[in-house]
Amino acid sequence: MAYRVLGRAGPPQPRRARRLLFAFTLSLSCTYLCYSFLCCCDDLGRSRLLGAPRCLRGPSAGGQKLLQKSRPCDPPGPPPSATAAAAAVPASRLSGANHSGSPRLGTKRLPQALIVGVKKGGTRAVLEFIRVHPDVRALGTEPHFFDRNYGRGLDWYRSLMPRTLESQITLEKTPSYFVTQEAPRRIFNMSRDTKLIVVVRNPVTRAISDYTQTLSKKPDIPTFEGLSFRNRSLGLVDVSWNAIRIGMYALHLESWLQYFPLAQIHFVSGERLITDPAGEMGRVQDFLGIKRFITDKHFYFNKTKGFPCLKKTQSSLLPRCLGKSKGRTHVQIDPEVIDQLREFYRPYNIKFYETVGQDFRWE
């Protein structure tokens, strides 16, 4: 029986209750979906499927309970995985450092200067001394490009060189170039502006030093006297022996002057390099057009070796001397043999002095 009380609503109808329940359920579902979307995607839109961490970015109070297991987002920046990867990479790779630890800067260039000779004249000392200069980068080994490896091409030659800045000079040393007939032309074809350094020494002393080095490797070779002369009683020197022929400086210089002016060739005295290394290296620096950075403060005389050595520097905790093969005691030679060789070299020496305008006082 229907009844109605004035001023009071009757009991709710079943259909209306279902509509209210459906609306509440739908509202709750939408809220859950919205917050789920916020939790599954970070600020760059990376979804959980791509491995992005689930985080909460300032939810409202109503959603805090629903998302109470979500951690706070990290501050803006690279993802943790990228940071860890960067930390795992060695600093040398990140900075492009070379083997010495300094930044890998500059370009590999063909050398602007060459130490072309002579063997056993003091070329290694000049190379080691000039490498102290910050404006010079030098190849430590002898590439023998212009005598033995010319067929490999200039690209191969360039690849051997150290990296240099625009303000630095690239330099290499191969003493055999000076006595190689093709070397002047080949170097000229590379660059006619190449600066050439020749370290010369008393040719008799140089020949004895050359022989001493060979003897240390081949103990069964003939005597120095036997190799030096075709006929000692007649004073006929064997110029086919390389140790003798190298010391005929005036002869070899003729080939170089066909391609390079004398002003482009600097001659270092091997004797003065021992007695006054700072003075000789000062002239080398002037020739290369760089400031006199290498001075007396860089050297001390090693009495054991009989040669000047480099003092320790900031980059080296110990003094630096030439290797064991340098400064070895020469074999004893008959004084008469030495006198005969001095007479042989005399005309070549005089012509050499006149050509270069410098008296080395070897007589």
Short mmCIF file of C-alpha atoms in Angstrom, two decimals:
data_model
loop_
_atom_site.label_atom_id
_atom_site.label_comp_id
_atom_site.label_asym_id
_atom_site.label_seq_id
_atom_site.Cartn_x
_atom_site.Cartn_y
_atom_site.Cartn_z
CA MET A 1 0.00 0.00 0.00
CA ALA A 2 1.43 3.32 -1.02
CA TYR A 3 1.90 5.86 1.69
CA ARG A 4 3.44 9.29 1.86
CA VAL A 5 4.41 11.54 4.76
CA LEU A 6 4.30 15.25 4.18
CA GLY A 7 7.78 16.83 4.21
CA ARG A 8 9.78 13.58 4.03
CA ALA A 9 11.10 11.76 0.97
CA GLY A 10 10.21 8.16 0.50
CA PRO A 11 12.78 5.36 0.35
CA PRO A 12 15.24 5.59 -2.65
CA GLN A 13 14.27 3.73 -5.76
CA PRO A 14 16.47 0.76 -6.84
CA ARG A 15 17.29 2.28 -10.30
CA ARG A 16 18.55 5.52 -8.79
CA ALA A 17 20.76 3.61 -6.34
CA ARG A 18 22.36 1.70 -9.19
CA ARG A 19 23.09 4.93 -11.05
CA LEU A 20 24.78 6.42 -8.00
CA LEU A 21 26.87 3.28 -7.46
CA PHE A 22 27.94 3.24 -11.13
CA ALA A 23 28.93 6.94 -11.00
CA PHE A 24 31.02 6.40 -7.86
CA THR A 25 32.76 3.35 -9.34
CA LEU A 26 33.50 5.20 -12.57
CA SER A 27 34.93 8.18 -10.70
CA LEU A 28 37.18 5.94 -8.63
CA SER A 29 38.40 4.09 -11.73
CA CYS A 30 39.24 7.33 -13.55
CA THR A 31 41.17 8.57 -10.54
CA TYR A 32 43.19 5.34 -10.40
CA LEU A 33 43.94 5.43 -14.13
CA CYS A 34 45.08 9.04 -14.00
CA TYR A 35 47.50 8.46 -11.16
CA SER A 36 48.70 5.22 -12.71
CA PHE A 37 49.61 7.15 -15.85
CA LEU A 38 51.51 9.72 -13.82
CA CYS A 39 53.40 7.01 -12.01
CA CYS A 40 54.36 5.00 -15.05
CA CYS A 41 55.76 7.87 -17.11
CA ASP A 42 58.47 10.33 -16.11
CA ASP A 43 58.87 13.93 -17.19
CA LEU A 44 60.34 12.99 -20.59
CA GLY A 45 57.52 10.60 -21.40
CA ARG A 46 59.61 7.43 -20.98
CA SER A 47 57.25 4.62 -20.05
CA ARG A 48 57.92 1.75 -17.69
CA LEU A 49 58.18 -0.48 -20.76
CA LEU A 50 61.39 1.41 -21.63
CA GLY A 51 62.83 0.92 -18.19
CA ALA A 52 62.10 4.33 -16.69
CA PRO A 53 61.71 4.34 -12.92
CA ARG A 54 58.31 4.73 -11.39
CA CYS A 55 58.07 7.96 -9.46
CA LEU A 56 55.60 10.36 -7.96
CA ARG A 57 55.54 14.02 -8.95
CA GLY A 58 53.58 15.93 -6.30
CA PRO A 59 50.29 14.03 -6.08
CA SER A 60 47.31 15.51 -4.34
CA ALA A 61 46.38 14.46 -0.82
CA GLY A 62 43.69 12.17 -2.14
CA GLY A 63 46.14 10.16 -4.20
CA GLN A 64 48.93 9.85 -1.59
CA LYS A 65 47.50 6.71 -0.05
CA LEU A 66 46.94 5.14 -3.44
CA LEU A 67 50.56 5.81 -4.49
CA GLN A 68 52.28 5.40 -1.14
CA LYS A 69 54.72 2.81 -2.64
CA SER A 70 55.96 5.20 -5.34
CA ARG A 71 59.34 6.85 -4.62
CA PRO A 72 59.94 10.59 -5.15
CA CYS A 73 61.33 11.58 -8.57
CA ASP A 74 65.04 12.39 -8.96
CA PRO A 75 65.99 15.99 -9.67
CA PRO A 76 66.22 16.95 -13.36
CA GLY A 77 69.38 15.73 -15.09
CA PRO A 78 70.78 12.71 -16.86
CA PRO A 79 69.37 9.34 -15.88
CA PRO A 80 71.31 7.38 -13.24
CA SER A 81 72.36 4.79 -15.84
CA ALA A 82 74.00 7.49 -17.97
CA THR A 83 75.80 8.94 -14.95
CA ALA A 84 77.11 5.53 -13.96
CA ALA A 85 78.26 4.85 -17.49
CA ALA A 86 80.12 8.15 -17.62
CA ALA A 87 81.78 7.41 -14.30
CA ALA A 88 82.90 4.03 -15.61
CA VAL A 89 84.67 5.57 -18.62
CA PRO A 90 88.33 6.37 -17.90
CA ALA A 91 89.18 10.04 -17.70
CA SER A 92 91.68 9.62 -20.53
CA ARG A 93 88.86 8.62 -22.90
CA LEU A 94 86.62 11.45 -21.84
CA SER A 95 89.32 14.06 -22.29
CA GLY A 96 90.90 12.49 -25.35
CA ALA A 97 94.25 12.25 -23.57
CA ASN A 98 97.29 10.71 -25.22
CA HIS A 99 99.68 8.15 -23.71
CA SER A 100 101.47 10.83 -21.70
CA GLY A 101 98.31 11.95 -19.95
CA SER A 102 98.18 15.36 -21.61
CA PRO A 103 95.17 16.34 -23.71
CA ARG A 104 95.19 14.77 -27.15
CA LEU A 105 95.32 18.00 -29.07
CA GLY A 106 96.82 19.07 -32.36
CA THR A 107 97.35 17.45 -35.72
CA LYS A 108 99.86 15.03 -37.17
CA ARG A 109 101.93 17.03 -39.62
CA LEU A 110 104.89 16.38 -41.87
CA PRO A 111 108.08 17.60 -40.15
CA GLN A 112 109.19 21.19 -40.67
CA ALA A 113 112.72 20.35 -39.48
CA LEU A 114 114.98 17.32 -39.81
CA ILE A 115 118.19 16.22 -38.12
CA VAL A 116 119.76 14.61 -41.18
CA GLY A 117 123.24 13.71 -39.90
CA VAL A 118 125.70 12.56 -39.12
CA LYS A 119 125.95 9.11 -37.55
CA LYS A 120 128.02 9.12 -34.34
CA GLY A 121 128.19 12.90 -34.47
CA GLY A 122 125.86 13.67 -31.55
CA THR A 123 122.43 13.57 -33.22
CA ARG A 124 120.76 11.70 -30.36
CA ALA A 125 121.97 14.31 -27.88
CA VAL A 126 120.58 17.16 -29.99
CA LEU A 127 117.25 15.35 -30.33
CA GLU A 128 116.92 14.69 -26.59
CA PHE A 129 117.95 18.22 -25.71
CA ILE A 130 115.59 19.94 -28.15
CA ARG A 131 112.65 17.81 -27.02
CA VAL A 132 112.74 19.70 -23.73
CA HIS A 133 111.48 22.78 -25.58
CA PRO A 134 107.69 23.24 -25.32
CA ASP A 135 107.47 24.46 -28.92
CA VAL A 136 109.04 21.31 -30.36
CA ARG A 137 107.56 17.84 -30.72
CA ALA A 138 109.94 15.19 -32.02
CA LEU A 139 109.64 11.59 -33.08
CA GLY A 140 111.75 9.45 -30.75
CA THR A 141 112.67 6.73 -33.23
CA GLU A 142 114.39 6.98 -36.60
CA PRO A 143 111.79 6.43 -39.36
CA HIS A 144 114.33 6.16 -42.22
CA PHE A 145 111.67 7.41 -44.58
CA PHE A 146 113.84 9.22 -47.13
CA ASP A 147 116.33 6.37 -47.46
CA ARG A 148 114.66 3.01 -46.74
CA ASN A 149 110.89 3.54 -46.54
CA TYR A 150 110.20 6.15 -49.21
CA GLY A 151 107.95 3.75 -51.10
CA ARG A 152 105.46 3.76 -48.22
CA GLY A 153 104.39 7.28 -49.10
CA LEU A 154 103.96 10.57 -47.28
CA ASP A 155 100.70 9.53 -45.60
CA TRP A 156 102.52 6.69 -43.85
CA TYR A 157 105.33 9.07 -42.90
CA ARG A 158 102.86 11.61 -41.50
CA SER A 159 101.11 8.94 -39.45
CA LEU A 160 104.33 8.36 -37.48
CA MET A 161 104.59 11.96 -36.33
CA PRO A 162 103.50 13.27 -32.94
CA ARG A 163 100.50 15.58 -32.75
CA THR A 164 101.42 19.24 -32.74
CA LEU A 165 99.68 22.58 -32.33
CA GLU A 166 99.99 25.32 -34.94
CA SER A 167 102.64 27.01 -32.79
CA GLN A 168 104.79 23.87 -32.47
CA ILE A 169 107.47 22.42 -34.73
CA THR A 170 107.45 18.76 -35.77
CA LEU A 171 110.93 17.26 -35.98
CA GLU A 172 112.50 13.88 -36.68
CA LYS A 173 116.05 12.47 -36.74
CA THR A 174 117.61 9.99 -39.16
CA PRO A 175 121.40 10.49 -39.45
CA SER A 176 121.78 8.35 -42.57
CA TYR A 177 119.90 10.92 -44.67
CA PHE A 178 123.06 13.04 -44.97
CA VAL A 179 124.90 10.35 -46.95
CA THR A 180 121.89 9.17 -48.98
CA GLN A 181 122.08 10.45 -52.55
CA GLU A 182 118.31 10.63 -53.06
CA ALA A 183 117.45 12.23 -49.70
CA PRO A 184 117.92 15.93 -50.65
CA ARG A 185 115.63 15.67 -53.66
CA ARG A 186 112.99 13.69 -51.78
CA ILE A 187 112.96 16.11 -48.85
CA PHE A 188 112.78 19.05 -51.26
CA ASN A 189 109.77 17.47 -52.96
CA MET A 190 108.08 17.15 -49.57
CA SER A 191 108.75 20.80 -48.69
CA ARG A 192 111.36 23.16 -50.01
CA ASP A 193 111.08 25.11 -46.74
CA THR A 194 112.29 22.23 -44.56
CA LYS A 195 114.99 23.25 -42.08
CA LEU A 196 117.96 20.87 -41.90
CA ILE A 197 120.24 20.23 -38.93
CA VAL A 198 123.60 18.48 -39.38
CA VAL A 199 125.66 17.52 -36.34
CA VAL A 200 129.30 17.12 -37.38
CA ARG A 201 132.33 15.87 -35.50
CA ASN A 202 136.04 15.38 -36.16
CA PRO A 203 135.84 12.75 -38.94
CA VAL A 204 138.70 10.66 -37.50
CA THR A 205 137.09 10.51 -34.03
CA ARG A 206 133.74 9.86 -35.65
CA ALA A 207 135.14 6.90 -37.64
CA ILE A 208 136.69 5.37 -34.50
CA SER A 209 133.39 5.78 -32.64
CA ASP A 210 131.54 4.17 -35.55
CA TYR A 211 133.95 1.24 -35.53
CA THR A 212 133.67 0.85 -31.74
CA GLN A 213 129.89 0.59 -32.00
CA THR A 214 130.11 -2.01 -34.77
CA LEU A 215 132.72 -4.00 -32.84
CA SER A 216 130.39 -4.21 -29.83
CA LYS A 217 127.86 -5.99 -32.05
CA LYS A 218 130.25 -7.97 -34.25
CA PRO A 219 133.39 -8.87 -32.27
CA ASP A 220 134.88 -10.85 -35.16
CA ILE A 221 135.23 -7.98 -37.66
CA PRO A 222 138.70 -7.00 -38.97
CA THR A 223 140.81 -4.38 -37.21
CA PHE A 224 140.19 -0.67 -37.64
CA GLU A 225 143.49 -0.32 -39.49
CA GLY A 226 142.62 -3.17 -41.83
CA LEU A 227 139.28 -1.64 -42.76
CA SER A 228 140.58 1.92 -43.12
CA PHE A 229 143.27 1.31 -45.75
CA ARG A 230 143.51 -0.43 -49.07
CA ASN A 231 147.29 -0.08 -48.76
CA ARG A 232 148.52 1.44 -45.55
CA SER A 233 152.20 1.62 -46.62
CA LEU A 234 151.16 3.78 -49.56
CA GLY A 235 148.61 5.69 -47.50
CA LEU A 236 145.69 4.58 -49.69
CA VAL A 237 142.52 5.03 -47.64
CA ASP A 238 139.56 2.80 -48.45
CA VAL A 239 136.77 5.31 -49.09
CA SER A 240 134.35 2.48 -49.82
CA TRP A 241 134.19 1.72 -46.09
CA ASN A 242 131.18 3.59 -44.78
CA ALA A 243 132.89 4.64 -41.54
CA ILE A 244 135.47 6.51 -43.60
CA ARG A 245 133.14 7.83 -46.29
CA ILE A 246 130.66 9.46 -43.88
CA GLY A 247 133.38 11.85 -42.66
CA MET A 248 133.91 13.33 -46.13
CA TYR A 249 131.39 16.06 -45.26
CA ALA A 250 132.20 18.43 -48.13
CA LEU A 251 131.45 15.69 -50.64
CA HIS A 252 128.01 14.92 -49.23
CA LEU A 253 127.13 18.58 -48.73
CA GLU A 254 127.34 19.21 -52.48
CA SER A 255 124.21 17.12 -53.03
CA TRP A 256 122.25 19.10 -50.44
CA LEU A 257 123.25 22.50 -51.83
CA GLN A 258 121.72 21.54 -55.16
CA TYR A 259 118.30 21.74 -53.50
CA PHE A 260 118.61 23.85 -50.35
CA PRO A 261 120.33 27.19 -49.69
CA LEU A 262 123.04 27.22 -47.05
CA ALA A 263 120.87 29.45 -44.85
CA GLN A 264 118.45 26.55 -44.51
CA ILE A 265 121.10 24.19 -43.13
CA HIS A 266 122.44 24.53 -39.59
CA PHE A 267 125.66 22.80 -38.53
CA VAL A 268 126.13 21.77 -34.91
CA SER A 269 129.62 21.10 -33.55
CA GLY A 270 129.69 17.72 -31.86
CA GLU A 271 132.68 18.83 -29.80
CA ARG A 272 131.08 22.04 -28.55
CA LEU A 273 127.90 20.13 -27.82
CA ILE A 274 129.91 18.39 -25.08
CA THR A 275 131.82 21.39 -23.73
CA ASP A 276 129.06 23.99 -24.14
CA PRO A 277 125.68 22.29 -24.65
CA ALA A 278 123.66 25.40 -23.75
CA GLY A 279 125.53 27.52 -26.29
CA GLU A 280 125.10 25.00 -29.11
CA MET A 281 121.43 24.44 -28.29
CA GLY A 282 120.90 28.20 -28.12
CA ARG A 283 122.03 28.45 -31.76
CA VAL A 284 119.79 25.53 -32.70
CA GLN A 285 116.81 27.31 -31.15
CA ASP A 286 117.69 30.51 -33.02
CA PHE A 287 117.85 28.56 -36.28
CA LEU A 288 114.42 27.02 -35.66
CA GLY A 289 112.97 30.44 -34.88
CA ILE A 290 111.93 29.63 -31.32
CA LYS A 291 112.84 31.39 -28.08
CA ARG A 292 115.87 30.29 -26.09
CA PHE A 293 114.09 28.13 -23.55
CA ILE A 294 116.91 25.57 -23.13
CA THR A 295 119.75 27.19 -21.16
CA ASP A 296 122.58 26.33 -18.75
CA LYS A 297 120.06 25.50 -16.03
CA HIS A 298 118.99 22.40 -17.96
CA PHE A 299 122.42 20.68 -17.98
CA TYR A 300 125.01 19.09 -15.76
CA PHE A 301 128.16 17.23 -16.77
CA ASN A 302 128.27 13.49 -16.09
CA LYS A 303 131.92 12.66 -15.42
CA THR A 304 131.32 8.92 -15.75
CA LYS A 305 129.92 9.15 -19.26
CA GLY A 306 131.93 12.18 -20.27
CA PHE A 307 128.80 13.86 -21.64
CA PRO A 308 126.36 16.53 -20.49
CA CYS A 309 123.04 15.26 -19.17
CA LEU A 310 119.68 16.90 -18.65
CA LYS A 311 118.80 17.82 -15.09
CA LYS A 312 115.59 16.48 -13.63
CA THR A 313 112.50 18.47 -14.55
CA GLN A 314 108.95 18.70 -13.28
CA SER A 315 107.96 15.84 -15.59
CA SER A 316 110.98 13.68 -14.69
CA LEU A 317 112.03 12.79 -11.17
CA LEU A 318 115.49 11.66 -12.30
CA PRO A 319 118.20 13.29 -14.42
CA ARG A 320 118.17 12.13 -18.02
CA CYS A 321 121.37 10.93 -19.68
CA LEU A 322 121.93 9.25 -23.02
CA GLY A 323 121.78 5.46 -23.21
CA LYS A 324 124.51 2.98 -22.35
CA SER A 325 125.66 2.86 -25.96
CA LYS A 326 126.60 6.56 -25.76
CA GLY A 327 129.93 7.56 -24.34
CA ARG A 328 131.47 4.08 -24.49
CA THR A 329 135.27 3.89 -24.38
CA HIS A 330 136.83 3.86 -27.85
CA VAL A 331 139.17 1.13 -28.96
CA GLN A 332 142.86 2.03 -28.95
CA ILE A 333 144.17 2.96 -32.40
CA ASP A 334 147.79 3.25 -33.50
CA PRO A 335 148.70 7.00 -33.41
CA GLU A 336 150.32 6.68 -36.84
CA VAL A 337 147.02 5.47 -38.28
CA ILE A 338 145.28 8.48 -36.75
CA ASP A 339 147.86 10.83 -38.28
CA GLN A 340 147.42 9.24 -41.71
CA LEU A 341 143.65 9.66 -41.52
CA ARG A 342 144.00 13.28 -40.42
CA GLU A 343 146.08 13.96 -43.53
CA PHE A 344 143.49 12.22 -45.66
CA TYR A 345 140.62 14.29 -44.28
CA ARG A 346 142.46 17.61 -44.25
CA PRO A 347 141.47 18.80 -47.77
CA TYR A 348 137.88 17.70 -47.24
CA ASN A 349 137.75 19.54 -43.91
CA ILE A 350 139.17 22.76 -45.36
CA LYS A 351 136.67 22.71 -48.20
CA PHE A 352 133.89 22.06 -45.69
CA TYR A 353 134.98 25.02 -43.53
CA GLU A 354 135.04 27.31 -46.55
CA THR A 355 131.63 26.17 -47.77
CA VAL A 356 129.78 26.59 -44.47
CA GLY A 357 131.80 29.58 -43.26
CA GLN A 358 132.76 27.98 -39.98
CA ASP A 359 136.08 26.60 -38.71
CA PHE A 360 135.56 23.50 -36.56
CA ARG A 361 139.31 23.23 -35.74
CA TRP A 362 139.73 19.52 -36.36
CA GLU A 363 143.36 19.81 -37.46
#
